[in-house]
PDB file of C-alpha atoms in Angstrom:
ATOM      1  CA  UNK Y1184     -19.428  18.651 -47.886  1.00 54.00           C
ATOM      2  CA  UNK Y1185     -17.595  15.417 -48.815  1.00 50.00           C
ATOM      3  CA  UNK Y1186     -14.483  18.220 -49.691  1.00 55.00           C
ATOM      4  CA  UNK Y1187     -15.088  18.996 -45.372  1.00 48.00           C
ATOM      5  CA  UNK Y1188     -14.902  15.156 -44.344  1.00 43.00           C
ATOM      6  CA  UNK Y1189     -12.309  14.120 -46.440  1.00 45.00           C
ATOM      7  CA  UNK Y1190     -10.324  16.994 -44.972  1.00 46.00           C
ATOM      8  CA  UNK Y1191     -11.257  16.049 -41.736  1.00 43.00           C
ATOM      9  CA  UNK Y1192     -10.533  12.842 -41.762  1.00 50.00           C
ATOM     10  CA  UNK Y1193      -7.109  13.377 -43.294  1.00 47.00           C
ATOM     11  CA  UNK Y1194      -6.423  15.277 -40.239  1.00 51.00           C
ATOM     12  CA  UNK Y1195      -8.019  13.249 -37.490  1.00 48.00           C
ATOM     13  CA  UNK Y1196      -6.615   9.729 -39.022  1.00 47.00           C
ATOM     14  CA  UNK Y1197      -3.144  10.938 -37.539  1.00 49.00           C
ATOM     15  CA  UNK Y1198      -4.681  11.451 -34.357  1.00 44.00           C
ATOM     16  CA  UNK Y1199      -6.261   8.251 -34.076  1.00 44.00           C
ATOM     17  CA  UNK Y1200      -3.122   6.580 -34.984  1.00 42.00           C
ATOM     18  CA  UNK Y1201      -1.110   8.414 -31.759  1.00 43.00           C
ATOM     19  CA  UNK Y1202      -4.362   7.309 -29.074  1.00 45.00           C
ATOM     20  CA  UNK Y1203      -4.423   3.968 -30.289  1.00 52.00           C
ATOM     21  CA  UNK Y1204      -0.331   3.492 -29.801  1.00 61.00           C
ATOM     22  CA  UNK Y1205      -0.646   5.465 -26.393  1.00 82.00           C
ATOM     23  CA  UNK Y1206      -2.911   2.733 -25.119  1.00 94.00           C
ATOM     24  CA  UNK Y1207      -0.006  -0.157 -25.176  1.00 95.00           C
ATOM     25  CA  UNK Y1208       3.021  -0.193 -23.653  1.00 97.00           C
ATOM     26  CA  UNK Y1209       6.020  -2.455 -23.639  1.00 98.00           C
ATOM     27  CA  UNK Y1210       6.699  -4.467 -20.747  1.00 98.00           C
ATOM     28  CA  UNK Y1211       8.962  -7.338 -19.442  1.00 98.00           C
ATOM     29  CA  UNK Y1212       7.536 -10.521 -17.857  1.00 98.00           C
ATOM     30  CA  UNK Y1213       9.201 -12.744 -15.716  1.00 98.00           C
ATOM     31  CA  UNK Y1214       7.890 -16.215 -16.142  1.00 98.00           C
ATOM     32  CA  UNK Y1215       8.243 -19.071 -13.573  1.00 98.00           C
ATOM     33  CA  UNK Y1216       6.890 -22.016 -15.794  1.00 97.00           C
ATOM     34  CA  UNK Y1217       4.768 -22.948 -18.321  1.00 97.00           C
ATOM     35  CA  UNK Y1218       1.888 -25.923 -18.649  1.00 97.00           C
ATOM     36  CA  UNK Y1219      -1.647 -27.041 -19.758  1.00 96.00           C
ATOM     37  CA  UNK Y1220      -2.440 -28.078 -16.721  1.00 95.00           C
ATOM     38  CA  UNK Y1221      -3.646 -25.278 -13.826  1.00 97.00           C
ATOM     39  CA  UNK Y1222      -3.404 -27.391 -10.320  1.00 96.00           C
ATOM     40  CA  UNK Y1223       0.395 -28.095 -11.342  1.00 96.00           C
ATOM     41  CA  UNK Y1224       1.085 -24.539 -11.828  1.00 97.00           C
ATOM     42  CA  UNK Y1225      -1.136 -23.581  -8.669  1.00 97.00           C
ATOM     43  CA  UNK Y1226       0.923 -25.483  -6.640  1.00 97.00           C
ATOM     44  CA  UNK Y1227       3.736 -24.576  -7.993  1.00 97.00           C
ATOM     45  CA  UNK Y1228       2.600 -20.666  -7.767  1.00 98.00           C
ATOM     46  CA  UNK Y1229       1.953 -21.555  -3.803  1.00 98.00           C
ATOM     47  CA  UNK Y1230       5.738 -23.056  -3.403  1.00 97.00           C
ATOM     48  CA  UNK Y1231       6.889 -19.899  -4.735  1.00 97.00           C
ATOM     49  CA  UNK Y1232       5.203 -17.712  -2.673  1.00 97.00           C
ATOM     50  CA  UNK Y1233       6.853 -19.062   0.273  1.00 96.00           C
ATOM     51  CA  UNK Y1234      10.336 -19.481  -1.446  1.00 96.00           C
ATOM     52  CA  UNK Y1235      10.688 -16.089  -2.555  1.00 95.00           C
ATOM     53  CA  UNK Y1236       8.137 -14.065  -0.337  1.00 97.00           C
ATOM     54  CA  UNK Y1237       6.099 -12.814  -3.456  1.00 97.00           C
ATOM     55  CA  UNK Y1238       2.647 -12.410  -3.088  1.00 98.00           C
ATOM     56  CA  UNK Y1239      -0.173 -13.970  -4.671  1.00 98.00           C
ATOM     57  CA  UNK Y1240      -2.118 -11.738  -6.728  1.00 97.00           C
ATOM     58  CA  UNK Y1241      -5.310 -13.590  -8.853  1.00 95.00           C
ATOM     59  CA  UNK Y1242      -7.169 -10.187  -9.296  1.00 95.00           C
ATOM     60  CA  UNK Y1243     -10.331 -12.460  -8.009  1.00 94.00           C
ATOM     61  CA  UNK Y1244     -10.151 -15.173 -10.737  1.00 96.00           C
ATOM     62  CA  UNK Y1245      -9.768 -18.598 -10.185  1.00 96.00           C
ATOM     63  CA  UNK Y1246      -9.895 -21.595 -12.011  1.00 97.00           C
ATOM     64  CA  UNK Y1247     -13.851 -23.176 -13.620  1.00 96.00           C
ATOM     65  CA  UNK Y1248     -12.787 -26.799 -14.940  1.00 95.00           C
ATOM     66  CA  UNK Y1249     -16.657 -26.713 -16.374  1.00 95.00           C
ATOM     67  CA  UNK Y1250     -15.481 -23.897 -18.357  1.00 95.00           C
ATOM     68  CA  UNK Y1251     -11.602 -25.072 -18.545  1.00 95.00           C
ATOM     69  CA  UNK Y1252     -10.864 -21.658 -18.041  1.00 96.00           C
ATOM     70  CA  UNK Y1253      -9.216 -19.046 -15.404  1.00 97.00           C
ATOM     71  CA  UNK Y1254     -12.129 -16.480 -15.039  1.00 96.00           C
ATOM     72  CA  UNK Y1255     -13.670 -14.004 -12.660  1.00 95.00           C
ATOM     73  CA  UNK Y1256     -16.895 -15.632 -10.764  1.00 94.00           C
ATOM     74  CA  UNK Y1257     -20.284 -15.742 -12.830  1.00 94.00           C
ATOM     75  CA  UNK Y1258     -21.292 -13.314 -10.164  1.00 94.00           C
ATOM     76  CA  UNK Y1259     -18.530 -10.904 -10.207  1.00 93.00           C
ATOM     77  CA  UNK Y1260     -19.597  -7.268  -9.986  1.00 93.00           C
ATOM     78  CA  UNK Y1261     -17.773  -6.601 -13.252  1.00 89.00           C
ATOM     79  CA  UNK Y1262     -20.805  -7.527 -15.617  1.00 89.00           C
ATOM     80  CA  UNK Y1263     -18.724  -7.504 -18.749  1.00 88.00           C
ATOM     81  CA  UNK Y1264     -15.892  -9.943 -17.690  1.00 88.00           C
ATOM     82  CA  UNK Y1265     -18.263 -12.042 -14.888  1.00 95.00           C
ATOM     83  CA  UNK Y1266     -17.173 -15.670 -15.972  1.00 96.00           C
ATOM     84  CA  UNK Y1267     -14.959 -14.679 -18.332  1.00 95.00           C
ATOM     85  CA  UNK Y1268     -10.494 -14.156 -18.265  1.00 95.00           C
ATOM     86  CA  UNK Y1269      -9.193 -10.623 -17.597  1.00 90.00           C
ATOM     87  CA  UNK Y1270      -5.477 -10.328 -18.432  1.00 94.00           C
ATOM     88  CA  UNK Y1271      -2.873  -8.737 -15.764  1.00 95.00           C
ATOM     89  CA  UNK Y1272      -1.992  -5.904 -18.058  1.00 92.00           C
ATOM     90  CA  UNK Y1273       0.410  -3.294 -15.412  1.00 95.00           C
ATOM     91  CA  UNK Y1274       3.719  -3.357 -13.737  1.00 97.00           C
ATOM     92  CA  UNK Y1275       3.915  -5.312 -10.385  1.00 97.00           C
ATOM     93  CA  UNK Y1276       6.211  -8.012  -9.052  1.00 97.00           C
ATOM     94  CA  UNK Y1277       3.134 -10.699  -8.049  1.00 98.00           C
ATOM     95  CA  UNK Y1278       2.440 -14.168  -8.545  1.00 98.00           C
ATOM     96  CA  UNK Y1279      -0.360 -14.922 -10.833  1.00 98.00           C
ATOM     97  CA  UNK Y1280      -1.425 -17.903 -13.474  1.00 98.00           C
ATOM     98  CA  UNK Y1281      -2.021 -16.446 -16.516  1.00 98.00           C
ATOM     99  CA  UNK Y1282      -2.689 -16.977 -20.645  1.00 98.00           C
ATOM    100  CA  UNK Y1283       0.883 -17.061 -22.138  1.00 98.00           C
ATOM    101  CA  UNK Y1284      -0.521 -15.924 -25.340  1.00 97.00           C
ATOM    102  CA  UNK Y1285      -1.611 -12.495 -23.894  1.00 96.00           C
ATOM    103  CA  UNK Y1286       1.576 -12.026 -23.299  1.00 97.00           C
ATOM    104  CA  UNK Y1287       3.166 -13.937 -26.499  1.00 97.00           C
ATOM    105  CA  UNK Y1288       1.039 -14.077 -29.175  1.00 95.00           C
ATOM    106  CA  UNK Y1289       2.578 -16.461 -31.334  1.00 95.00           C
ATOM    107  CA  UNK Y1290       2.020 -19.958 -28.482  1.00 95.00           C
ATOM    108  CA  UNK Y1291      -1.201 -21.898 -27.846  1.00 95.00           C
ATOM    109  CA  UNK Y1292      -4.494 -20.446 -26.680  1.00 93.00           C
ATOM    110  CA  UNK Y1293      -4.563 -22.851 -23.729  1.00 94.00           C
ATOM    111  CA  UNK Y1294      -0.383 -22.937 -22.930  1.00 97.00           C
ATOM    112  CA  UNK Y1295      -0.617 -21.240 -19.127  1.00 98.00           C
ATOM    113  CA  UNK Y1296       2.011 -19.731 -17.336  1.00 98.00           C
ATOM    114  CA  UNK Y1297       3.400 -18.852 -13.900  1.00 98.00           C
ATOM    115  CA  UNK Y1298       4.013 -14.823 -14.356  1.00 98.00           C
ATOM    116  CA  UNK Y1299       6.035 -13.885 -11.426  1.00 98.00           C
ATOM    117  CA  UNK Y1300       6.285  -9.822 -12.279  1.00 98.00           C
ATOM    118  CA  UNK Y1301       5.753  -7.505 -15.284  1.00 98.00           C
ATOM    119  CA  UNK Y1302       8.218  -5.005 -15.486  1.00 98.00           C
ATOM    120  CA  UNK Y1303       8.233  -1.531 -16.713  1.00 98.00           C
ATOM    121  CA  UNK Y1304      12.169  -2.089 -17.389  1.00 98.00           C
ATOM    122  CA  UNK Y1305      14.571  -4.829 -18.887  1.00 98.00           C
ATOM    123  CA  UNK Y1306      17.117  -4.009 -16.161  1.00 98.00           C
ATOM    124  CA  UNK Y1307      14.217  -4.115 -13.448  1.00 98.00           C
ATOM    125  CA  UNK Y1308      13.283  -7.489 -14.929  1.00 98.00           C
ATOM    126  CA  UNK Y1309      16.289  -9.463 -15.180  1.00 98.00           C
ATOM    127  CA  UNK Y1310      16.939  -8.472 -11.547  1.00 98.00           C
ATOM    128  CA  UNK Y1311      13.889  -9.650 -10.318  1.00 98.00           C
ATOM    129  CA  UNK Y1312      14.423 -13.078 -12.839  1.00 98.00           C
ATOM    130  CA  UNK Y1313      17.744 -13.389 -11.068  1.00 98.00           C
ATOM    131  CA  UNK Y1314      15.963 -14.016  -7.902  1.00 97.00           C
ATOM    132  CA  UNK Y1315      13.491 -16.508  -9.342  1.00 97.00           C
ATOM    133  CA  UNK Y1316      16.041 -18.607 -11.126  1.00 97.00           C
ATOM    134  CA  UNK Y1317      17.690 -20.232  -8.062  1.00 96.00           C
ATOM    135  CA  UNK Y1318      14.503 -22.002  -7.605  1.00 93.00           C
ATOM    136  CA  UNK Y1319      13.126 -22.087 -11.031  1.00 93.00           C
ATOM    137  CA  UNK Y1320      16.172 -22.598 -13.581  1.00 94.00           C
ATOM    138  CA  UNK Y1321      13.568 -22.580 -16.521  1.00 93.00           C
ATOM    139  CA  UNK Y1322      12.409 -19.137 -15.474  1.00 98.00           C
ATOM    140  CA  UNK Y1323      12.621 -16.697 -18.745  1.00 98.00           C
ATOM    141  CA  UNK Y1324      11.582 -12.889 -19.537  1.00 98.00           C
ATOM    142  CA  UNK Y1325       9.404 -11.777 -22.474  1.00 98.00           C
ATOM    143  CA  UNK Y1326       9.559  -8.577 -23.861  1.00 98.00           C
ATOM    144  CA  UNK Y1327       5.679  -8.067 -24.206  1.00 98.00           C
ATOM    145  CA  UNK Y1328       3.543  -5.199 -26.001  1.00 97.00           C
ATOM    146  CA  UNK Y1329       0.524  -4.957 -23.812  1.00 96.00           C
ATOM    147  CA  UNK Y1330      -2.402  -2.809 -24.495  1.00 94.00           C
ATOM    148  CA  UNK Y1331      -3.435  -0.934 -21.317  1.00 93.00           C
ATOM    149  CA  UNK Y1332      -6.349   1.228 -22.415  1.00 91.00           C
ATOM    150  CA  UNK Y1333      -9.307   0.780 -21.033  1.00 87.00           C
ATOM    151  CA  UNK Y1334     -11.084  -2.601 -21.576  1.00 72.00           C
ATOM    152  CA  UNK Y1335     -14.843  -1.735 -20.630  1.00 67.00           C
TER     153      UNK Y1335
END
């Protein structure tokens, strides 16, 4: 018997592996800005909708200052994330306010940022970051592994 699991395991550990790195993918993001504070970047997020003709996409979160926090309403349908942040995770070219270290793990928990598109390609990306930086010149891409399995 422990001769059958130990065999088994051997062979499903491989397995495992290969799911687990199928559920991230690499991705480029096109940040606008950066800040600790949300109304700036809000505002900031609104200019550039109308200066580059991006839509706004908050994936129905907004901002609780009781909670200091960008989160889905305490009422949101979605009874595991209700009150609580859910990442943009796929490819669009949106405007959105978002955790910078989902993104890039190595800043601050709190450090926000103006995502303007995530990007299945670099060459995709810095196109769409050459449009930004005319009227943001501190705009920047991150190469970003994202996990994109399910989160339920």
């Amino acid at each position: 018997m422990k001769k059958t699991l130990l065999l088994l395991s051997l062979f499903l550990s491989p397995i495992y592996l290969l799911a687990q790195q199928e559920d991230y993918a690499d991705f480029y993001i096109s940040v606008a800005d950066t800040a600790v504070n949300y109304k700036s970047l809000k505002n900031k997020m609104v200019d550039l909708q109308t200066e580059l003709n991006i839509k706004i996409d908050t994936m129905g979160r907004g901002y609780n200052a009781e909670k200091n926090l960008i989160c889905l309403a305490e009422d949101d349908e979605d009874e595991l994330y209700a009150g609580q942040y859910f990442p943009r995770r796929f490819p669009s070219e949106s405007l959105s306010i978002e955790y910078l270290n989902f993104y890039a793990p190595t800043t601050t928990e709190k450090t926000l940022a103006l995502i303007t598109g995530i990007f299945e390609s670099k060459d995709e990306a810095k196109k769409h970051l050459d449009k930004v930086l005319p009227t943001n010149n501190n705009a920047y891409l991150i190469k970003s592994n994202i996990y994109i399995g399910c989160m339920h």
